[in-house]
Coordinates of C-alpha atoms in Angstrom, one line a residue:
X135 CA 0.0 0.0 0.0
X136 CA 1.4 3.4 -0.9
X137 CA 0.9 6.8 0.6
X138 CA -1.0 7.9 -2.5
X139 CA -3.9 5.6 -1.6
X140 CA -6.7 7.6 0.0
X141 CA -8.6 6.6 3.2
X142 CA -11.6 5.5 1.0
X143 CA -9.4 3.3 -1.1
X144 CA -7.8 1.8 1.9
X145 CA -11.2 0.8 3.3
X146 CA -12.0 -0.8 0.0
X147 CA -8.8 -2.7 -0.1
X148 CA -9.4 -4.0 3.4
X149 CA -12.9 -5.4 2.9
X150 CA -14.0 -5.5 -0.8
X151 CA -13.7 -8.6 -2.9
X152 CA -13.7 -7.3 -6.4
X153 CA -15.0 -9.2 -9.4
X154 CA -12.8 -9.7 -12.5
X155 CA -9.7 -8.3 -10.7
X156 CA -6.2 -9.6 -10.0
X157 CA -6.7 -9.6 -6.3
X158 CA -3.1 -9.5 -5.1
X159 CA -2.3 -6.6 -7.5
X160 CA -5.4 -4.8 -6.2
X161 CA -4.1 -5.1 -2.6
X162 CA -1.0 -3.3 -3.7
X163 CA -2.4 -0.7 -6.1
X164 CA -5.9 0.0 -4.8
X165 CA -9.1 1.1 -6.6
X166 CA -9.9 4.1 -8.7
X167 CA -12.7 5.6 -6.6
X168 CA -15.4 7.2 -8.9
X169 CA -17.7 9.6 -7.1
X170 CA -19.7 11.4 -9.7
X171 CA -21.0 11.2 -13.3
X172 CA -21.6 13.9 -15.9
X173 CA -22.8 12.8 -19.4
X174 CA -20.3 10.5 -20.9
X175 CA -17.7 11.4 -18.2
X176 CA -17.1 10.0 -14.7
X177 CA -15.1 11.9 -12.0
X178 CA -12.9 10.4 -9.4
X179 CA -12.4 11.4 -5.8
X180 CA -9.6 13.8 -6.7
X181 CA -11.8 15.6 -9.2
X182 CA -10.2 14.1 -12.4
X183 CA -12.6 13.6 -15.3
X184 CA -12.5 10.5 -17.6
X185 CA -14.5 9.7 -20.7
X186 CA -16.1 6.3 -19.9
X187 CA -15.2 4.6 -23.1
X188 CA -16.9 1.3 -22.0
X189 CA -20.2 2.9 -20.8
X190 CA -19.3 1.2 -17.5
X191 CA -19.6 -2.5 -18.5
X192 CA -21.1 -1.9 -22.0
X193 CA -24.3 -0.7 -20.3
X194 CA -24.6 3.0 -19.3
X195 CA -26.2 3.9 -22.7
X196 CA -27.6 7.3 -21.6
X197 CA -24.4 8.3 -19.7
X198 CA -24.1 9.0 -16.0
X199 CA -26.4 12.0 -15.3
X200 CA -29.7 11.5 -16.9
X201 CA -32.2 13.3 -14.6
X202 CA -35.3 11.8 -16.3
X203 CA -34.2 8.4 -15.0
X204 CA -33.5 9.7 -11.6
X205 CA -36.9 11.4 -11.4
X206 CA -38.7 8.3 -12.6
X207 CA -36.9 6.3 -9.9
X208 CA -37.8 8.8 -7.2
X209 CA -41.5 8.9 -8.3
X210 CA -41.8 5.2 -8.2
X211 CA -40.0 4.9 -4.8
X212 CA -42.6 7.3 -3.3
X213 CA -45.5 5.4 -4.9
X214 CA -44.8 1.7 -4.7
X215 CA -41.2 0.9 -3.7
X216 CA -41.6 -2.9 -4.0
X217 CA -44.0 -5.6 -5.1
X218 CA -43.6 -9.0 -6.7
X219 CA -44.8 -10.8 -9.8
X220 CA -45.5 -14.2 -8.1
X221 CA -48.8 -16.0 -7.9
X222 CA -50.7 -13.9 -10.4
X223 CA -49.8 -10.5 -9.0
X224 CA -48.0 -7.7 -10.7
X225 CA -46.8 -4.1 -9.8
X226 CA -48.4 -1.6 -12.1
X227 CA -45.3 -0.4 -14.0
X228 CA -44.5 -4.0 -15.0
X229 CA -47.7 -4.2 -17.1
X230 CA -46.7 -1.1 -19.0
X231 CA -43.1 -2.3 -19.5
X232 CA -44.2 -5.6 -20.8
X233 CA -46.4 -3.8 -23.4
X234 CA -43.5 -1.6 -24.4
X235 CA -41.0 -4.5 -24.7
X236 CA -43.3 -6.5 -26.9
X237 CA -43.2 -3.5 -29.3
X238 CA -39.4 -3.5 -29.2
X239 CA -38.9 -7.3 -29.2
X240 CA -37.2 -8.9 -32.2
X241 CA -39.5 -11.9 -31.5
X242 CA -43.1 -11.7 -32.8
X243 CA -45.9 -12.5 -30.3
X244 CA -43.4 -12.8 -27.4
X245 CA -43.7 -13.4 -23.7
X246 CA -41.4 -11.5 -21.2
X247 CA -39.9 -13.1 -18.2
X248 CA -38.0 -10.6 -15.9
X249 CA -34.8 -11.1 -13.9
X250 CA -32.1 -8.9 -12.5
X251 CA -29.0 -9.4 -14.7
X252 CA -27.9 -10.9 -18.0
X253 CA -26.4 -13.8 -16.1
X254 CA -29.8 -14.6 -14.6
X255 CA -31.6 -14.3 -17.9
X256 CA -29.2 -16.7 -19.6
X257 CA -29.4 -19.0 -16.6
X258 CA -33.2 -18.9 -17.0
X259 CA -32.9 -19.7 -20.7
X260 CA -30.6 -22.7 -19.8
X261 CA -33.4 -24.0 -17.4
X262 CA -36.3 -23.2 -19.8
X263 CA -34.7 -25.3 -22.6
X264 CA -34.7 -28.3 -20.2
X265 CA -38.3 -27.6 -19.1
X266 CA -39.4 -27.3 -22.7
X267 CA -37.9 -30.6 -23.9
X268 CA -39.0 -32.5 -20.8
X269 CA -42.5 -31.3 -21.4
X270 CA -42.3 -32.4 -25.0
X271 CA -41.3 -35.9 -24.0
X272 CA -37.7 -35.5 -25.1
X273 CA -35.6 -35.9 -21.9
X274 CA -32.4 -36.7 -23.8
X275 CA -32.5 -33.4 -25.8
X276 CA -30.7 -31.3 -23.3
X277 CA -27.2 -30.3 -24.5
X278 CA -26.4 -26.7 -25.4
X279 CA -23.8 -25.7 -28.0
X280 CA -21.9 -22.5 -27.1
X281 CA -18.9 -20.9 -28.7
X282 CA -15.2 -20.3 -27.8
X283 CA -14.9 -16.7 -26.5
X284 CA -18.6 -16.4 -25.9
X285 CA -19.7 -14.6 -22.8
X286 CA -23.1 -15.3 -21.2
X287 CA -22.7 -14.4 -17.5
X288 CA -21.3 -15.8 -14.2
X289 CA -24.0 -18.1 -12.7
X290 CA -22.9 -21.8 -12.8
X291 CA -25.0 -22.4 -15.9
X292 CA -24.2 -19.0 -17.6
X293 CA -20.5 -19.3 -16.9
X294 CA -20.5 -22.9 -18.3
X295 CA -22.0 -21.5 -21.5
X296 CA -19.3 -18.9 -21.6
X297 CA -16.2 -19.9 -23.5
X298 CA -13.5 -18.1 -21.5
X299 CA -11.1 -20.3 -19.5
X300 CA -10.7 -17.9 -16.6
X301 CA -14.4 -18.4 -15.9
X302 CA -14.0 -22.1 -15.5
X303 CA -10.6 -22.6 -13.7
X304 CA -11.0 -23.5 -10.0
X305 CA -14.8 -23.3 -10.3
X306 CA -15.3 -26.9 -11.5
X307 CA -16.9 -25.6 -14.7
X308 CA -18.3 -26.0 -17.3
X309 CA -21.2 -28.2 -16.2
X310 CA -21.9 -31.4 -18.1
X311 CA -24.0 -31.0 -21.2
X312 CA -22.3 -27.9 -22.6
X313 CA -20.6 -28.3 -25.9
X314 CA -18.1 -25.9 -27.5
X315 CA -17.6 -24.9 -31.2
X316 CA -15.3 -22.3 -32.7
X317 CA -15.3 -18.5 -32.5
X318 CA -16.1 -16.7 -35.8
X319 CA -13.0 -14.4 -35.5
X320 CA -11.1 -14.8 -38.8
X321 CA -8.2 -12.7 -37.7
X322 CA -7.3 -15.1 -34.8
X323 CA -8.7 -18.4 -36.1
X324 CA -8.6 -18.5 -39.9
X325 CA -5.9 -20.6 -41.4
X326 CA -3.1 -19.0 -43.4
X327 CA -4.5 -18.3 -46.9
X328 CA -8.0 -19.2 -45.9
X329 CA -10.7 -16.9 -47.4
X330 CA -13.4 -15.5 -45.2
X331 CA -16.0 -17.6 -47.0
X332 CA -13.9 -20.7 -46.6
X333 CA -13.5 -19.9 -42.9
X334 CA -17.3 -19.7 -42.5
X335 CA -17.8 -23.0 -44.3
X336 CA -15.3 -24.6 -41.9
X337 CA -17.1 -23.3 -38.9
X338 CA -20.4 -24.6 -40.4
X339 CA -18.9 -28.0 -40.9
X340 CA -17.6 -28.1 -37.3
X341 CA -21.1 -27.3 -36.0
X342 CA -22.7 -29.9 -38.2
X343 CA -20.1 -32.6 -37.2
X344 CA -20.6 -31.7 -33.5
X345 CA -24.3 -32.2 -33.8
X346 CA -23.9 -35.5 -35.7
X347 CA -21.2 -36.9 -33.3
X348 CA -23.3 -36.1 -30.3
X349 CA -26.6 -37.1 -31.9
X350 CA -29.1 -34.5 -33.0
X351 CA -31.7 -35.9 -30.6
X352 CA -29.4 -34.9 -27.7
X353 CA -28.9 -31.2 -28.8
X354 CA -31.4 -28.8 -27.4
X355 CA -30.1 -25.3 -28.2
X356 CA -27.3 -23.1 -29.6
X357 CA -26.5 -19.9 -27.9
X358 CA -24.7 -16.9 -29.4
X359 CA -24.2 -13.2 -29.1
X360 CA -24.7 -11.3 -32.4
X361 CA -21.4 -9.6 -31.7
X362 CA -19.3 -11.2 -29.1
X363 CA -18.4 -8.7 -26.4
X364 CA -16.1 -9.8 -23.6
X365 CA -14.6 -12.4 -26.0
X366 CA -13.0 -9.6 -28.0
X367 CA -15.7 -7.6 -29.9
X368 CA -15.9 -10.3 -32.6
X369 CA -17.9 -9.3 -35.6
X370 CA -19.1 -12.4 -37.5
X371 CA -18.1 -12.8 -41.1
X372 CA -20.8 -12.4 -43.8
X373 CA -22.9 -15.5 -44.2
X374 CA -21.9 -17.0 -40.8
X375 CA -25.3 -16.8 -39.1
X376 CA -27.1 -17.8 -42.3
X377 CA -25.2 -21.1 -42.3
X378 CA -25.6 -21.6 -38.5
X379 CA -29.4 -21.0 -38.6
X380 CA -29.9 -23.4 -41.5
X381 CA -28.2 -26.1 -39.5
X382 CA -30.2 -25.4 -36.4
X383 CA -33.4 -25.5 -38.2
X384 CA -32.5 -28.8 -39.9
X385 CA -32.0 -30.5 -36.6
X386 CA -34.8 -28.8 -34.6
X387 CA -32.4 -27.0 -32.3
X388 CA -33.5 -23.9 -30.4
X389 CA -31.6 -20.6 -31.0
X390 CA -30.8 -18.5 -27.9
X391 CA -29.6 -15.1 -28.9
X392 CA -27.8 -13.2 -26.1
X393 CA -28.6 -9.5 -26.8
X394 CA -27.4 -8.4 -23.3
X395 CA -24.8 -6.1 -24.9
X396 CA -26.3 -5.6 -28.4
X397 CA -29.9 -4.9 -27.4
X398 CA -31.4 -1.4 -27.6
X399 CA -29.3 0.3 -30.1
X400 CA -25.6 -0.5 -29.6
X401 CA -25.2 -1.7 -33.2
X402 CA -27.3 1.0 -34.8
X403 CA -30.5 -1.0 -34.9
X404 CA -32.8 -1.9 -32.0
X405 CA -31.3 -5.4 -31.8
X406 CA -28.4 -7.4 -33.2
X407 CA -31.0 -9.9 -34.4
X408 CA -32.2 -7.3 -36.9
X409 CA -28.7 -6.5 -38.0
X410 CA -27.8 -10.1 -38.8
X411 CA -31.3 -11.3 -39.8
X412 CA -31.6 -13.7 -36.9
X413 CA -34.7 -15.8 -36.1
X414 CA -34.3 -16.6 -32.4
X415 CA -36.5 -18.7 -30.1
X416 CA -35.3 -17.1 -26.9
X417 CA -33.6 -13.6 -26.5
X418 CA -31.9 -12.3 -23.4
X419 CA -31.6 -8.6 -22.7
X420 CA -30.2 -6.5 -19.8
X421 CA -27.6 -3.7 -19.6
X422 CA -29.2 -1.0 -21.8
X423 CA -32.7 -2.0 -20.8
X424 CA -32.5 0.5 -17.9
X425 CA -29.4 2.3 -19.2
X426 CA -27.8 0.5 -16.2
X427 CA -29.3 2.9 -13.7
X428 CA -31.1 0.0 -12.0
X429 CA -30.4 -3.8 -12.3
X430 CA -32.8 -5.5 -14.6
X431 CA -32.9 -8.1 -17.3
X432 CA -35.5 -10.0 -19.4
X433 CA -35.9 -13.1 -21.4
X434 CA -38.1 -12.9 -24.5
X435 CA -39.8 -16.3 -25.0
X436 CA -41.3 -17.3 -28.3
X437 CA -45.0 -18.3 -28.4
X438 CA -44.3 -22.0 -29.3
X439 CA -42.1 -22.4 -26.3
X440 CA -44.5 -20.5 -24.0
X441 CA -47.4 -22.7 -25.0
X442 CA -45.5 -25.9 -24.1
X443 CA -44.3 -24.4 -20.8
X444 CA -47.8 -23.2 -20.0
X445 CA -49.4 -26.6 -20.6
X446 CA -46.7 -28.3 -18.5
X447 CA -47.0 -25.9 -15.6
X448 CA -50.8 -26.5 -15.5
X449 CA -50.0 -30.2 -15.0
X450 CA -47.5 -29.5 -12.3
X451 CA -49.6 -26.8 -10.6
X452 CA -47.2 -23.9 -11.0
X453 CA -44.3 -22.6 -13.2
X454 CA -41.6 -23.1 -10.5
X455 CA -39.2 -20.3 -11.4
X456 CA -38.7 -16.6 -10.5
X457 CA -36.8 -14.2 -8.4
X458 CA -37.8 -12.0 -5.5
X459 CA -37.0 -9.0 -7.6
X460 CA -38.4 -10.2 -10.9
X461 CA -40.2 -7.2 -12.4
X462 CA -39.3 -4.9 -9.5
X463 CA -41.4 -1.7 -9.8
X464 CA -38.4 0.6 -9.5
X465 CA -36.6 -1.2 -12.3
X466 CA -39.8 -1.3 -14.4
X467 CA -40.3 2.5 -14.0
X468 CA -36.6 3.2 -15.0
X469 CA -36.8 0.8 -17.9
X470 CA -40.0 2.5 -19.2
X471 CA -38.4 5.9 -19.0
X472 CA -35.3 4.6 -20.7
X473 CA -37.3 3.3 -23.6
X474 CA -39.2 6.6 -23.8
X475 CA -35.9 8.5 -24.0
X476 CA -34.6 6.1 -26.7
X477 CA -37.7 7.0 -28.7
X478 CA -38.2 10.7 -27.9
X479 CA -34.5 11.6 -28.4
X480 CA -34.0 9.3 -31.4
X481 CA -31.1 7.6 -29.7
X482 CA -30.8 4.9 -32.4
X483 CA -30.8 7.6 -35.1
X484 CA -28.0 9.3 -33.1
X485 CA -26.0 6.1 -33.0
X486 CA -26.4 5.8 -36.8
X487 CA -25.2 9.4 -37.2
X488 CA -22.1 9.3 -35.0
X489 CA -21.0 5.7 -35.4
X490 CA -19.1 6.4 -38.6
X491 CA -16.9 8.8 -36.6
X492 CA -15.9 6.1 -34.2
X493 CA -15.4 3.4 -36.9
X494 CA -13.4 5.7 -39.2
X495 CA -11.4 6.9 -36.2
X496 CA -10.5 3.4 -35.2
X497 CA -9.4 2.6 -38.7
X498 CA -6.7 5.2 -38.4
X499 CA -4.9 2.7 -36.1
X500 CA -4.6 0.2 -38.9
X501 CA -1.0 -0.2 -40.0
X502 CA 0.4 0.8 -36.6
X503 CA 3.3 -1.4 -35.7
X504 CA 1.5 -2.6 -32.6
X505 CA -1.9 -3.1 -34.1
X506 CA -2.9 -6.4 -35.7
X507 CA -6.6 -5.9 -36.3
X508 CA -9.2 -3.2 -36.0
X509 CA -12.9 -3.9 -36.1
X510 CA -16.3 -2.5 -35.0
X511 CA -19.9 -1.8 -35.8
X512 CA -22.2 0.9 -34.5
X513 CA -20.9 2.2 -31.2
X514 CA -18.7 -0.8 -30.4
X515 CA -15.2 -1.5 -31.6
X516 CA -11.8 -2.9 -30.8
X517 CA -8.1 -2.6 -31.5
X518 CA -6.2 -5.9 -31.2
X519 CA -2.6 -5.4 -30.3
X520 CA 0.0 -7.8 -31.7
X521 CA 3.8 -8.4 -31.4
X522 CA 4.0 -9.1 -35.2
X523 CA 0.8 -7.9 -37.0
X524 CA 1.8 -9.3 -40.4
X525 CA 2.1 -12.8 -38.9
X526 CA -0.9 -12.3 -36.6
X527 CA 1.4 -13.1 -33.7
X528 CA 0.1 -12.0 -30.3
X529 CA 2.1 -10.7 -27.4
X530 CA 2.9 -13.1 -24.6
X531 CA 0.1 -12.5 -22.1
X532 CA 2.6 -12.4 -19.3
X533 CA 3.9 -9.1 -20.6
X534 CA 0.7 -7.3 -19.9
X535 CA 0.8 -5.1 -23.0
X536 CA -2.9 -4.5 -23.1
X537 CA -3.1 -3.8 -19.4
X538 CA -0.3 -1.2 -19.8
X539 CA -2.2 0.5 -22.6
X540 CA -5.3 0.7 -20.4
X541 CA -3.3 2.2 -17.5
X542 CA -1.9 4.8 -19.9
X543 CA -5.3 5.6 -21.4
X544 CA -6.6 6.2 -17.9
X545 CA -3.8 8.6 -17.2
X546 CA -4.8 10.5 -20.3
X547 CA -8.5 10.6 -19.2
X548 CA -10.0 7.6 -20.9
X549 CA -11.4 4.5 -19.2
X550 CA -11.5 1.4 -21.4
X551 CA -10.9 -2.3 -20.9
X552 CA -8.4 -4.9 -22.1
X553 CA -10.0 -8.2 -23.1
X554 CA -8.2 -11.5 -23.5
X555 CA -5.5 -11.4 -26.1
X556 CA -4.5 -7.7 -25.6
X557 CA -7.7 -6.5 -27.2
X558 CA -8.7 -2.9 -26.4
X559 CA -12.4 -2.4 -26.4
X560 CA -14.5 0.7 -27.0
X561 CA -18.2 0.8 -26.2
X562 CA -19.1 4.4 -25.1
X563 CA -22.5 5.6 -24.0
X564 CA -24.9 5.9 -26.9
X565 CA -25.3 9.7 -26.3
X566 CA -21.6 10.4 -27.1
X567 CA -21.0 13.3 -29.5
X568 CA -18.6 13.3 -32.4
X569 CA -16.4 15.7 -30.6
X570 CA -16.3 13.4 -27.6
X571 CA -15.5 10.4 -29.9
X572 CA -12.5 12.5 -31.2
X573 CA -11.3 13.1 -27.7
X574 CA -11.7 9.5 -26.8
X575 CA -9.6 8.4 -29.8
X576 CA -7.0 11.0 -29.1
X577 CA -6.5 9.6 -25.6
X578 CA -6.2 6.1 -27.1
X579 CA -3.6 7.4 -29.6
X580 CA -1.5 8.8 -26.8
X581 CA -1.8 5.6 -24.9
X582 CA -0.7 3.6 -27.9
X583 CA 2.3 5.9 -28.3
X584 CA 3.2 5.4 -24.7
X585 CA 2.9 1.6 -25.1
X586 CA 5.2 1.5 -28.1
X587 CA 7.7 3.7 -26.2
X588 CA 7.5 1.3 -23.2
X589 CA 8.0 -1.8 -25.3
X590 CA 11.0 -0.3 -27.1
X591 CA 12.6 0.8 -23.8

C-alpha cells in the first residue's frame, strides 16, 4: 500500500472482494474511486474527469447524469417501492413495461420473463430449454452448444455457456451438457491463406459434425451473441449466421440469442437480431434496458415455447421459477423511461449518425506497428494489439501489454478495458458526441504511443 492511496481506497482494499480483478495486485495498487457522473464522463475522488469509453460495463447507454431516469426512480419509490410478480400479482409499472417491450422485441408474439442481470436471464434460458424438452417428452435433448470466447454471465450455468477459460478454472466448470464450437473471428482463427467464406464453411462443418457426433436428438439449443463482447468484440463474417441458422433448423435445435450487450441500439439497430437477420427462439436482454441505472434483465420467450411451458405448468400446478425482484417496480419504472428516451431523443438515429466517426477513427490505427486488427460496428469497436501484426502473432500474455495500454489511457483521461489477447475495447454511452469520440480516440492514440515507447525501452 502506498501513501497515495486515500482513506476511502484503503477501506475498500481491506474489505471489498472485487469481481474480475487480479486480487493481489489490487491489494497493492488499490481502486480508482469514482464519485460522480456527468454525461459520458465520470469523475474520481480527486476531481479528475474521464471519458467512460466502455459505458461502464457496456451498459450506461444514456451516460451518468440523466435526470429523467433519476426522477422516474424517485416517483416510483414514493408510490410503490416494492412488489412482486409471483402468484398472479404484478406491480403496475410491469404491465406497461411488458407492453413496451413487446413492441421492441425482435420476436413476434413474445412473452417476457423478468430477472435482474444478463447472467440470470441466460441461466433462465438454460433452465427453460430443459423444461421445454422434458414437457415435449424429449428428456435426452438437453445439450447446449456454445462458442469459444462467448460470454453469457457468471452463474454456474451461464459461466458454463461462456467460452473463456478464466471463468472455469477452480470453479469446476463447465457443467456437463455444454458443448463448444469455434469462434467466428477470422483474424485469430482463420488458417493462413483461408478466405473468409472458406472460414465460414469450416465453422459450419464443425457445427454440423458436432451435432452428428453427439446425436441431433441430444442437442437442445445453440447460444450466441450477435457480436461477441467480452470475448473480444468479434464481428461475425458475412454468411456465418445464415449457415448456422440453417443447420439449427435442420436439426430442430433452439436458437438462444444473447442480446445483453447488443440490445437497444448498440449496433445502430434496436437489436443485433435485426442487423444479422436472426430468427431466435429465446432472446436475453439486460444492460441498456435500464441504461444501467437499476439492475434488470428480461428473457423474451417465443410463443411456441410458451405454449408448451404453460401446458406443462398446468400439469405441475405452477411454473416453478422466478426471483424475489423479478419485475421490481423501481426497475420497471426506470426501464420504461429509458425506452421513452430512446424514442423521444431518437437515440438509435443518433448512433447511426455518430457511429461512422468512431469506426473511421478506429481505422486510423490500422498499419500501426503494434496493431494487428481493428474492427467494429455501430458504437462498439476494438483494437487488437500484436507483437507481429503481419504474422498475426500476439504478445505473450505475461507481458501485460494491453493492461499497460489501459493504464496509460486512464492517465490520459479515458477509461477502457483490455479483453483476452490484448484486445482494447470501446463501447461508449450511446449519447456520445462526435467531438467526444474524437477526444476518446486522441486519448487512445496517446496511450498507444506510450505503449510503443515502453516496449521499445
